XYZ file of C-alpha atoms in Angstrom:
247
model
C -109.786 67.107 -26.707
C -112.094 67.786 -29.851
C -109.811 67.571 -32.924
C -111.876 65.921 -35.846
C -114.627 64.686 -37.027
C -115.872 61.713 -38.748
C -113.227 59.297 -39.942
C -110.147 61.938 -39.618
C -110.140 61.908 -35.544
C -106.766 59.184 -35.150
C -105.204 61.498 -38.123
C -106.161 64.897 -36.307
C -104.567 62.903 -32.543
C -101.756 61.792 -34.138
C -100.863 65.560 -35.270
C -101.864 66.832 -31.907
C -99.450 64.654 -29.808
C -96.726 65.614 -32.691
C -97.607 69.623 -31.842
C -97.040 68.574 -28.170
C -93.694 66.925 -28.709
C -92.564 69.862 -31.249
C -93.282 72.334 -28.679
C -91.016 70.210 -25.810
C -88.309 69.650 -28.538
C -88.087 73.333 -29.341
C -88.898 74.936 -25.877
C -91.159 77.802 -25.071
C -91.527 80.376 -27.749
C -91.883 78.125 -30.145
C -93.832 79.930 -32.858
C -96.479 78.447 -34.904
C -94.536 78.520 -38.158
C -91.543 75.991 -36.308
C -93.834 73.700 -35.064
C -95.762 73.348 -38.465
C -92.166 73.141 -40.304
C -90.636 70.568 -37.612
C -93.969 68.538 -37.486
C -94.637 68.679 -41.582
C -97.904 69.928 -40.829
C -99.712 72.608 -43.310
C -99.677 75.888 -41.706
C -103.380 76.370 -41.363
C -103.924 72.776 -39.689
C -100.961 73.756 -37.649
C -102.803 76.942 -36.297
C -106.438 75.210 -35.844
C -104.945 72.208 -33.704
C -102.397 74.666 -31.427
C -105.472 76.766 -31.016
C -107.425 73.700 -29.598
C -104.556 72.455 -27.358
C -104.045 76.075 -25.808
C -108.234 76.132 -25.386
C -107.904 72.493 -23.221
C -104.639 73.416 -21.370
C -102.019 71.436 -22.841
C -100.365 74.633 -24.199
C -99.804 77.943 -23.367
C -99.459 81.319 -25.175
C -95.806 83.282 -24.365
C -96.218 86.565 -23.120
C -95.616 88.428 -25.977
C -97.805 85.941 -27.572
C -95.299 85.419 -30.077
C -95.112 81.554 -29.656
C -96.374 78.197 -27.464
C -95.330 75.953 -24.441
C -96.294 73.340 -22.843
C -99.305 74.004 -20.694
C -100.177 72.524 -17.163
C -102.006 69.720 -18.412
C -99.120 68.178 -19.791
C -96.959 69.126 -16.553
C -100.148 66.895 -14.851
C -99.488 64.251 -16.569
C -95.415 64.467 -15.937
C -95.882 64.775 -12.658
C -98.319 61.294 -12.658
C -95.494 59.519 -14.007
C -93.268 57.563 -11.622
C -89.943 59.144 -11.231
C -87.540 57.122 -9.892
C -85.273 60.215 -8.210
C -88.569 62.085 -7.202
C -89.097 59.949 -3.743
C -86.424 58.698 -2.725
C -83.775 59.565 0.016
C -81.138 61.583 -2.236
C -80.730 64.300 0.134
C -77.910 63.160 2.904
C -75.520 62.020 -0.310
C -76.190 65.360 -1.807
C -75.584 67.474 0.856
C -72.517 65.362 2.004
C -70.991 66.313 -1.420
C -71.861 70.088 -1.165
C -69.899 70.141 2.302
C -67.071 69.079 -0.131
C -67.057 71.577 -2.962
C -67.784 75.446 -3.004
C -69.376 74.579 -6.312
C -73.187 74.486 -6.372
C -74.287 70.881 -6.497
C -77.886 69.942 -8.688
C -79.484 66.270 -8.715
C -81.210 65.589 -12.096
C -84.130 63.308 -13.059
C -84.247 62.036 -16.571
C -88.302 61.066 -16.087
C -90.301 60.842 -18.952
C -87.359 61.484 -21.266
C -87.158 65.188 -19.624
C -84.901 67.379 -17.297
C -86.355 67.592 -13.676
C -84.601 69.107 -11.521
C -85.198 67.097 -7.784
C -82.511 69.072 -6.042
C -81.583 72.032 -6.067
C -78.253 73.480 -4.331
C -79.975 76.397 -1.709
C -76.954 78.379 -1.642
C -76.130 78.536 -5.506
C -78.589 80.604 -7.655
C -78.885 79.147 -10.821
C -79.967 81.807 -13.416
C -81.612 80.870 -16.510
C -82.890 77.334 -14.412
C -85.481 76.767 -17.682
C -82.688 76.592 -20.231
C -81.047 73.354 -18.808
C -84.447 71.413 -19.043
C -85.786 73.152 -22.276
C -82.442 73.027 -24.399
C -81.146 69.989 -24.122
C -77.964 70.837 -26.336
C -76.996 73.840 -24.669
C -76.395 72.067 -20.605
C -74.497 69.353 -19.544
C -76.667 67.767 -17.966
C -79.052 67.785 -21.482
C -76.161 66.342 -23.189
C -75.921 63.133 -20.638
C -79.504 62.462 -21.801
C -79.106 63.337 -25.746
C -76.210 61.077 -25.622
C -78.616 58.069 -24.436
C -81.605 59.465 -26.678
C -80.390 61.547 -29.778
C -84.022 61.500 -31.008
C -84.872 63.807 -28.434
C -82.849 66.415 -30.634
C -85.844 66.635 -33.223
C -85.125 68.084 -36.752
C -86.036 71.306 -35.843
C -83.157 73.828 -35.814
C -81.399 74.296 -32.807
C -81.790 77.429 -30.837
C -78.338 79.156 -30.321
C -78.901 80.330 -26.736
C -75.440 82.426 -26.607
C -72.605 82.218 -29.111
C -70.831 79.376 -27.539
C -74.089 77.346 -27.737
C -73.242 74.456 -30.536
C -76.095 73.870 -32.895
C -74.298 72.729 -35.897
C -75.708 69.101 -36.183
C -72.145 67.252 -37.101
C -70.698 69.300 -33.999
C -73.098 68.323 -31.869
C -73.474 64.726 -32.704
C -69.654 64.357 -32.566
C -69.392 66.272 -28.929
C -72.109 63.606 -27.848
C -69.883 60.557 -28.833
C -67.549 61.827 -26.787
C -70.221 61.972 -23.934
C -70.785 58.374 -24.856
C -67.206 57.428 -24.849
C -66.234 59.451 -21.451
C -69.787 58.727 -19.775
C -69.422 62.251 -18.806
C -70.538 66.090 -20.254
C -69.936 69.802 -19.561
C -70.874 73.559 -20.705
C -68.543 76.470 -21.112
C -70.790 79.459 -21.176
C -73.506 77.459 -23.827
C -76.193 77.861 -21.731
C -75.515 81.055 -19.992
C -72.321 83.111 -20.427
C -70.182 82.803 -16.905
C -71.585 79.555 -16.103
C -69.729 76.287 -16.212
C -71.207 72.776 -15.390
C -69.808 68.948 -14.961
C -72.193 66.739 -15.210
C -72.136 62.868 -14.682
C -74.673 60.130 -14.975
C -76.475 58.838 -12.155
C -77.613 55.347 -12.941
C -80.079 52.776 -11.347
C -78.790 49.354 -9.691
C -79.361 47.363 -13.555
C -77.356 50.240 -15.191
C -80.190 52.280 -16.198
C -79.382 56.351 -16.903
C -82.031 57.617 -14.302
C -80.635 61.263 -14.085
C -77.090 63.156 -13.290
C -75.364 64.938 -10.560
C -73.638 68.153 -11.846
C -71.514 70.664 -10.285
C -71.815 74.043 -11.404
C -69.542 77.259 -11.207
C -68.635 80.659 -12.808
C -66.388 80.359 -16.028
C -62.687 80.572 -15.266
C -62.606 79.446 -11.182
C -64.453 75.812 -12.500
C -62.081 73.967 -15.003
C -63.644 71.069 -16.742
C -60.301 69.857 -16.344
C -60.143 69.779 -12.411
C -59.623 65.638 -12.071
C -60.743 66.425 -8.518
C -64.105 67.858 -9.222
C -65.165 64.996 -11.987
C -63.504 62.702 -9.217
C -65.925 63.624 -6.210
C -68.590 63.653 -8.789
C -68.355 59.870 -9.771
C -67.722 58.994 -6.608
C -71.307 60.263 -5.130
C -72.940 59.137 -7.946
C -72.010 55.745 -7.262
C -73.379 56.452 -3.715
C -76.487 57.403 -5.020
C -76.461 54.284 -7.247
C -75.093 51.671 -3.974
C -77.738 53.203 -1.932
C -81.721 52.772 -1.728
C -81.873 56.338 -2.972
C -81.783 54.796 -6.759
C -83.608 51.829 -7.265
């Protein structure tokens, strides 16, 4: 990637990589003037170095053209990185819990310091599937990582993806001690309105967050007070944990 010249090329990188992690902080659409604001960047370097990352592939242009995302380079290089939910035998735990609950059932990867989704219940749609792994605030299963990571909030504004979405920074911050302190989240219509999700972590054999297990359902028939739901959820998350399927 051509950025600089002369003695200004570690300068120019070093703004580059902070355009790339600006972009994945504030999800696609991100417009020009956010990222320079959230990066402290002066608008017209701002536009020159977006311009070059769109040009080799590590962003994209919306649709409207109206802001940036990240670009299939950088969705190369995710997908180089070993993911230690991506290969391994998940699937019989999963589906053991679905035959359990009428509640669609996700598995979560926490890779990179990002939301993958590894897999995905067939016979739930899940609307809106970008939201949960671009806005970490606004999902459940976001909030399970933020908790872990709060740095991965930036200090960019928040995007208030419906009205219930929190993006007050005290709010937020004091919802994710609570995460902390009941190593568990949930969403009430934050990241789409109707839709309710449990989420809790699913760790690796030394303890390590590695992703979550979440149950999702429409607002009003799933209670993020049903003991049995969070029950069955800890309980095959500690499968996936005792098993080979989490090393």
């Amino acid at each position: 990637m051509s950025v600089g010249s002369g003695g200004h090329e570690p300068r120019a990188v070093q703004r580059a990589l902070a355009m790339l992690e600006a972009v994945a902080t504030l999800g696609a659409g991100a417009s020009a003037r956010d990222i320079a604001t959230l990066t402290g960047t002066p608008p017209a370097t701002a536009y020159r170095l977006l311009n070059l990352l769109v040009a080799d592939g590590y962003l994209v242009r919306v649709e409207d053209l109206s802001g940036f995302a990240l670009g299939c380079r950088i969705r190369e290089l995710a997908s180089a990185a070993p993911d230690p939910l991506q290969d391994v035998d998940s699937g019989p735990v999963v589906e053991e819990l679905r035959s359990r609950t009428r509640y669609g059932i996700y598995l979560a990867s926490y890779s990179g310091g990002r939301v993958h989704l590894v897999d995905r219940d067939p016979d739930h749609e899940l609307p809106g599937e970008s939201t949960w792994t671009t806005h970490l605030h606004a999902s459940a299963i976001g909030k399970l990582l933020l908790a872990q990571r709060p740095e991965l909030i930036g200090a960019g504004r928040l995007r208030r993806v419906t009205e219930r979405t929190k993006i007050e920074p005290s709010e937020l911050m004091a919802e994710l001690r609570g995460v902390q302190d009941s190593d568990a989240a949930y969403e009430v219509d934050e990241s789409r309105i109707g839709r309710t999700a449990l989420a809790v972590p699913v760790r690796s054999s030394d303890g390590r967050l590695t992703g979550a297990l979440t149950a999702t359902g429409r607002t009003g028939r799933l209670d993020v007070n049903d003991s049995a739901v969070w029950e069955l959820l800890r309980s095959y998350a500690s499968l996936l944990r005792e098993s080979r399927a989490v090393l």
